PDB file of C-alpha atoms in Angstrom:
ATOM      1  CA  ALA A   1     -22.959 -11.499   7.014  1.00 42.00           C
ATOM      2  CA  ILE A   2     -24.084 -14.720   8.247  1.00 42.00           C
ATOM      3  CA  TYR A   3     -26.197 -15.265   4.999  1.00 41.00           C
ATOM      4  CA  THR A   4     -23.358 -14.573   2.788  1.00 43.00           C
ATOM      5  CA  LEU A   5     -21.014 -17.010   4.726  1.00 42.00           C
ATOM      6  CA  PHE A   6     -23.599 -19.804   4.484  1.00 44.00           C
ATOM      7  CA  SER A   7     -24.812 -19.031   0.834  1.00 49.00           C
ATOM      8  CA  ASP A   8     -20.825 -18.794  -0.190  1.00 49.00           C
ATOM      9  CA  ARG A   9     -20.199 -22.293   1.415  1.00 50.00           C
ATOM     10  CA  ASN A  10     -23.392 -23.632  -0.196  1.00 50.00           C
ATOM     11  CA  ARG A  11     -22.262 -22.543  -3.600  1.00 52.00           C
ATOM     12  CA  GLN A  12     -18.930 -23.870  -3.148  1.00 53.00           C
ATOM     13  CA  MET A  13     -20.527 -27.344  -1.988  1.00 55.00           C
ATOM     14  CA  ARG A  14     -22.574 -27.310  -5.299  1.00 55.00           C
ATOM     15  CA  THR A  15     -19.684 -26.045  -7.808  1.00 58.00           C
ATOM     16  CA  GLY A  16     -16.808 -27.904  -6.088  1.00 57.00           C
ATOM     17  CA  LYS A  17     -15.002 -24.735  -6.708  1.00 56.00           C
ATOM     18  CA  PRO A  18     -13.306 -22.650  -3.786  1.00 52.00           C
ATOM     19  CA  MET A  19     -14.834 -19.239  -3.470  1.00 49.00           C
ATOM     20  CA  MET A  20     -12.805 -16.160  -4.529  1.00 50.00           C
ATOM     21  CA  HIS A  21     -12.937 -13.784  -1.642  1.00 48.00           C
ATOM     22  CA  GLY A  22     -11.358 -10.067  -0.925  1.00 45.00           C
ATOM     23  CA  THR A  23      -8.438  -9.808  -2.914  1.00 44.00           C
ATOM     24  CA  GLU A  24      -8.596 -13.004  -5.118  1.00 45.00           C
ATOM     25  CA  ARG A  25      -9.899 -12.532  -8.597  1.00 47.00           C
ATOM     26  CA  GLU A  26     -10.940 -14.631 -11.455  1.00 47.00           C
ATOM     27  CA  ASP A  27     -10.757 -13.412 -14.855  1.00 46.00           C
ATOM     28  CA  PRO A  28     -11.991 -15.643 -17.566  1.00 47.00           C
ATOM     29  CA  GLU A  29      -9.916 -14.059 -20.313  1.00 48.00           C
ATOM     30  CA  ARG A  30      -6.607 -15.352 -18.359  1.00 46.00           C
ATOM     31  CA  THR A  31      -5.365 -18.904 -18.331  1.00 44.00           C
ATOM     32  CA  PRO A  32      -6.044 -20.800 -15.007  1.00 39.00           C
ATOM     33  CA  ASP A  33      -2.196 -20.122 -14.002  1.00 43.00           C
ATOM     34  CA  GLN A  34      -2.684 -16.356 -14.077  1.00 46.00           C
ATOM     35  CA  ASN A  35      -5.842 -16.420 -11.978  1.00 43.00           C
ATOM     36  CA  GLY A  36      -4.867 -16.139  -8.369  1.00 46.00           C
ATOM     37  CA  PRO A  37      -4.332 -13.780  -5.547  1.00 48.00           C
ATOM     38  CA  ASP A  38      -3.751 -10.334  -5.895  1.00 54.00           C
ATOM     39  CA  ARG A  39      -0.450  -9.905  -3.636  1.00 56.00           C
ATOM     40  CA  THR A  40      -0.276  -6.218  -3.856  1.00 61.00           C
ATOM     41  CA  GLY A  41      -3.543  -5.149  -2.019  1.00 66.00           C
ATOM     42  CA  PRO A  42      -2.225  -7.285   1.072  1.00 69.00           C
ATOM     43  CA  GLU A  43       1.125  -5.998   0.911  1.00 63.00           C
ATOM     44  CA  CYS A  44      -0.100  -2.203   0.904  1.00 66.00           C
ATOM     45  CA  LYS A  45      -2.354  -3.163   3.978  1.00 74.00           C
ATOM     46  CA  LYS A  46       0.675  -4.681   5.772  1.00 73.00           C
ATOM     47  CA  SER A  47       2.642  -1.466   5.220  1.00 73.00           C
ATOM     48  CA  LEU A  48       0.192   0.638   7.006  1.00 84.00           C
ATOM     49  CA  TRP A  49       0.352  -1.126  10.249  1.00 87.00           C
ATOM     50  CA  PRO A  50       4.129  -0.627  10.546  1.00 88.00           C
ATOM     51  CA  TYR A  51       3.490   3.072   9.360  1.00 88.00           C
ATOM     52  CA  LEU A  52       0.866   3.624  12.106  1.00 90.00           C
ATOM     53  CA  MET A  53       3.236   2.037  14.678  1.00 92.00           C
ATOM     54  CA  LEU A  54       6.279   4.058  13.491  1.00 92.00           C
ATOM     55  CA  ILE A  55       4.239   7.314  13.603  1.00 93.00           C
ATOM     56  CA  LEU A  56       2.587   6.839  17.180  1.00 92.00           C
ATOM     57  CA  GLY A  57       5.925   5.621  18.276  1.00 94.00           C
ATOM     58  CA  ALA A  58       7.681   8.918  17.048  1.00 94.00           C
ATOM     59  CA  LEU A  59       4.766  10.905  18.651  1.00 93.00           C
ATOM     60  CA  SER A  60       5.284   9.011  21.953  1.00 94.00           C
ATOM     61  CA  LEU A  61       9.059   9.413  21.846  1.00 95.00           C
ATOM     62  CA  ILE A  62       8.688  13.355  21.610  1.00 93.00           C
ATOM     63  CA  GLN A  63       5.768  13.142  24.165  1.00 93.00           C
ATOM     64  CA  ALA A  64       3.297  14.743  21.896  1.00 88.00           C
ATOM     65  CA  THR A  65      -0.057  15.100  22.838  1.00 86.00           C
ATOM     66  CA  LEU A  66      -2.635  13.814  20.379  1.00 87.00           C
ATOM     67  CA  THR A  67      -5.410  16.309  19.616  1.00 92.00           C
ATOM     68  CA  LEU A  68      -7.870  16.444  16.730  1.00 94.00           C
ATOM     69  CA  PRO A  69      -5.466  18.503  14.626  1.00 94.00           C
ATOM     70  CA  GLY A  70      -3.089  15.922  15.206  1.00 93.00           C
ATOM     71  CA  ILE A  71      -5.238  12.924  14.295  1.00 94.00           C
ATOM     72  CA  ALA A  72      -6.214  14.846  11.019  1.00 95.00           C
ATOM     73  CA  GLY A  73      -2.404  15.069  10.204  1.00 94.00           C
ATOM     74  CA  ILE A  74      -2.029  11.250  10.724  1.00 93.00           C
ATOM     75  CA  VAL A  75      -5.261  10.499   8.638  1.00 93.00           C
ATOM     76  CA  LEU A  76      -3.926  12.553   5.972  1.00 94.00           C
ATOM     77  CA  THR A  77      -0.526  11.134   5.913  1.00 94.00           C
ATOM     78  CA  MET A  78      -1.903   7.610   5.728  1.00 91.00           C
ATOM     79  CA  GLY A  79      -3.895   8.764   2.760  1.00 91.00           C
ATOM     80  CA  MET A  80      -0.645   9.790   1.365  1.00 92.00           C
ATOM     81  CA  ALA A  81       1.053   6.442   2.192  1.00 89.00           C
ATOM     82  CA  VAL A  82      -1.906   4.724   0.175  1.00 89.00           C
ATOM     83  CA  ASP A  83      -1.557   7.016  -2.553  1.00 90.00           C
ATOM     84  CA  SER A  84       2.380   6.301  -2.768  1.00 90.00           C
ATOM     85  CA  ASN A  85       1.370   2.592  -2.967  1.00 87.00           C
ATOM     86  CA  VAL A  86      -1.289   2.955  -5.693  1.00 88.00           C
ATOM     87  CA  LEU A  87       1.403   5.250  -7.805  1.00 92.00           C
ATOM     88  CA  ILE A  88       3.991   2.369  -7.408  1.00 90.00           C
ATOM     89  CA  PHE A  89       1.637  -0.393  -8.219  1.00 88.00           C
ATOM     90  CA  GLU A  90       0.198   1.472 -11.384  1.00 91.00           C
ATOM     91  CA  ARG A  91       3.706   2.062 -12.529  1.00 93.00           C
ATOM     92  CA  ILE A  92       4.308  -1.715 -11.990  1.00 90.00           C
ATOM     93  CA  ARG A  93       1.211  -2.505 -14.003  1.00 90.00           C
ATOM     94  CA  GLU A  94       2.386  -0.243 -16.905  1.00 92.00           C
ATOM     95  CA  GLU A  95       5.630  -2.037 -17.057  1.00 91.00           C
ATOM     96  CA  LEU A  96       3.660  -5.393 -16.951  1.00 90.00           C
ATOM     97  CA  ARG A  97       1.668  -4.219 -20.045  1.00 91.00           C
ATOM     98  CA  ARG A  98       4.895  -3.452 -21.831  1.00 92.00           C
ATOM     99  CA  GLY A  99       5.763  -7.183 -21.626  1.00 89.00           C
ATOM    100  CA  ARG A 100       8.561  -7.056 -18.750  1.00 90.00           C
ATOM    101  CA  GLY A 101       9.150  -9.704 -16.480  1.00 89.00           C
ATOM    102  CA  VAL A 102       7.783  -9.639 -12.921  1.00 89.00           C
ATOM    103  CA  ARG A 103      11.186  -8.609 -11.297  1.00 90.00           C
ATOM    104  CA  ASP A 104      11.910  -6.128 -13.993  1.00 91.00           C
ATOM    105  CA  ALA A 105       8.397  -4.554 -13.902  1.00 91.00           C
ATOM    106  CA  MET A 106       8.765  -4.181 -10.191  1.00 90.00           C
ATOM    107  CA  LYS A 107      12.300  -2.466 -10.285  1.00 92.00           C
ATOM    108  CA  ALA A 108      10.975   0.024 -13.226  1.00 92.00           C
ATOM    109  CA  GLY A 109       7.967   0.586 -11.366  1.00 91.00           C
ATOM    110  CA  TYR A 110       9.561   1.330  -8.157  1.00 92.00           C
ATOM    111  CA  SER A 111      12.191   3.746 -10.002  1.00 93.00           C
ATOM    112  CA  ARG A 112       9.624   5.470 -12.272  1.00 92.00           C
ATOM    113  CA  ALA A 113       7.237   6.229  -9.190  1.00 93.00           C
ATOM    114  CA  ILE A 114       9.978   7.457  -6.778  1.00 93.00           C
ATOM    115  CA  SER A 115      10.504  10.769  -8.316  1.00 92.00           C
ATOM    116  CA  THR A 116       6.586  11.653  -8.209  1.00 93.00           C
ATOM    117  CA  ILE A 117       6.427  10.188  -4.424  1.00 93.00           C
ATOM    118  CA  MET A 118       9.310  12.278  -3.363  1.00 94.00           C
ATOM    119  CA  ASP A 119       8.049  15.347  -5.186  1.00 94.00           C
ATOM    120  CA  ALA A 120       4.889  15.094  -3.592  1.00 93.00           C
ATOM    121  CA  ASN A 121       6.013  14.426  -0.200  1.00 94.00           C
ATOM    122  CA  LEU A 122       8.863  16.947  -0.193  1.00 95.00           C
ATOM    123  CA  THR A 123       6.332  19.718  -1.146  1.00 96.00           C
ATOM    124  CA  THR A 124       4.143  18.689   1.684  1.00 95.00           C
ATOM    125  CA  LEU A 125       7.190  18.483   4.076  1.00 96.00           C
ATOM    126  CA  ILE A 126       8.063  22.090   3.323  1.00 97.00           C
ATOM    127  CA  ALA A 127       4.483  23.161   3.794  1.00 96.00           C
ATOM    128  CA  SER A 128       4.553  21.423   7.030  1.00 96.00           C
ATOM    129  CA  ILE A 129       7.684  23.270   8.083  1.00 97.00           C
ATOM    130  CA  LEU A 130       6.208  26.619   7.140  1.00 97.00           C
ATOM    131  CA  LEU A 131       2.994  25.642   9.269  1.00 96.00           C
ATOM    132  CA  TYR A 132       5.333  25.105  12.382  1.00 96.00           C
ATOM    133  CA  ILE A 133       7.076  28.146  11.950  1.00 97.00           C
ATOM    134  CA  PHE A 134       4.177  30.412  11.199  1.00 96.00           C
ATOM    135  CA  GLY A 135       1.647  28.813  13.195  1.00 94.00           C
ATOM    136  CA  SER A 136       0.877  28.608  16.844  1.00 92.00           C
ATOM    137  CA  GLY A 137      -1.079  25.915  19.326  1.00 90.00           C
ATOM    138  CA  PRO A 138      -3.111  23.299  17.026  1.00 92.00           C
ATOM    139  CA  VAL A 139      -1.801  24.369  13.876  1.00 94.00           C
ATOM    140  CA  ARG A 140       1.888  23.406  15.167  1.00 94.00           C
ATOM    141  CA  GLY A 141       0.424  19.913  16.376  1.00 92.00           C
ATOM    142  CA  PHE A 142      -1.132  19.424  12.970  1.00 95.00           C
ATOM    143  CA  SER A 143       2.299  20.347  11.059  1.00 95.00           C
ATOM    144  CA  VAL A 144       4.449  18.092  13.637  1.00 94.00           C
ATOM    145  CA  THR A 145       2.141  15.190  12.787  1.00 95.00           C
ATOM    146  CA  LEU A 146       2.075  15.867   9.405  1.00 95.00           C
ATOM    147  CA  GLY A 147       6.025  16.065   9.167  1.00 96.00           C
ATOM    148  CA  ILE A 148       6.528  12.917  11.107  1.00 95.00           C
ATOM    149  CA  GLY A 149       3.841  10.982   9.078  1.00 94.00           C
ATOM    150  CA  ILE A 150       5.253  12.121   5.747  1.00 95.00           C
ATOM    151  CA  ILE A 151       8.665  10.784   6.775  1.00 94.00           C
ATOM    152  CA  THR A 152       7.403   7.395   7.931  1.00 93.00           C
ATOM    153  CA  SER A 153       4.939   7.186   5.032  1.00 91.00           C
ATOM    154  CA  LEU A 154       7.953   7.591   2.685  1.00 91.00           C
ATOM    155  CA  PHE A 155       9.852   4.755   4.648  1.00 90.00           C
ATOM    156  CA  THR A 156       6.927   2.318   4.713  1.00 89.00           C
ATOM    157  CA  ALA A 157       5.818   3.048   0.850  1.00 85.00           C
ATOM    158  CA  ILE A 158       9.301   2.999  -0.553  1.00 86.00           C
ATOM    159  CA  LEU A 159      11.230   0.606   1.613  1.00 88.00           C
ATOM    160  CA  PHE A 160       8.836  -1.808   3.456  1.00 87.00           C
ATOM    161  CA  THR A 161       6.251  -2.366   0.652  1.00 86.00           C
ATOM    162  CA  ARG A 162       9.137  -2.975  -1.761  1.00 88.00           C
ATOM    163  CA  PHE A 163      10.794  -5.473   1.017  1.00 90.00           C
ATOM    164  CA  LEU A 164       7.618  -7.363   1.511  1.00 85.00           C
ATOM    165  CA  ILE A 165       6.974  -7.670  -2.445  1.00 85.00           C
ATOM    166  CA  VAL A 166      10.594  -8.640  -3.121  1.00 87.00           C
ATOM    167  CA  LEU A 167      10.120 -11.455  -0.271  1.00 88.00           C
ATOM    168  CA  TRP A 168       6.969 -12.861  -1.894  1.00 84.00           C
ATOM    169  CA  ILE A 169       8.521 -12.690  -5.352  1.00 87.00           C
ATOM    170  CA  ASN A 170      11.577 -14.728  -4.052  1.00 88.00           C
ATOM    171  CA  ALA A 171       9.421 -17.128  -2.251  1.00 88.00           C
ATOM    172  CA  LYS A 172       6.601 -17.709  -4.832  1.00 84.00           C
ATOM    173  CA  LYS A 173       8.594 -16.984  -8.015  1.00 84.00           C
ATOM    174  CA  PRO A 174       5.438 -15.853  -9.865  1.00 81.00           C
ATOM    175  CA  LYS A 175       5.373 -15.802 -13.668  1.00 78.00           C
ATOM    176  CA  THR A 176       2.921 -12.801 -13.862  1.00 77.00           C
ATOM    177  CA  LEU A 177       1.508 -10.349 -11.173  1.00 72.00           C
ATOM    178  CA  VAL A 178      -2.366  -9.556 -10.951  1.00 72.00           C
ATOM    179  CA  ILE A 179      -2.535  -6.085  -9.887  1.00 69.00           C
TER     180      ILE A 179
END
């Protein structure tokens, strides 16, 4: 890691260009104003922290004991939250390829992805309710964290991530999005 840091710094000093790290990409086929930070990845990551805080807050509110099946439910719903964001941003990418503007692509992407997200999450929520009704012990703990996780992942994927993206679009007013 230290070698990489110094070699990147040396490369930056030789070329005079800042190094592209993490979520920033440089594509030679794009014009210079289109090369820039990929804002969707950081917004997805930012939405996972409130998700985690909401689910842990809900579990502490009902005084649930966090067991291994409960942790498995949290991990599963965290993956579902990431999947929801991937679906949304893939739909936005499709709309951008069709030639829509940034705002229109975002609105259309969210409206096209919401039915798929709701279908997947409601199906899992029904399974979680059935596990709670027919299960006992650790299975109930898994179903409780699964149910709470689904509700919070829906909130963070649909409302919170959209809120962050809209704030960024209103502040920066980008002409294109790099997704």
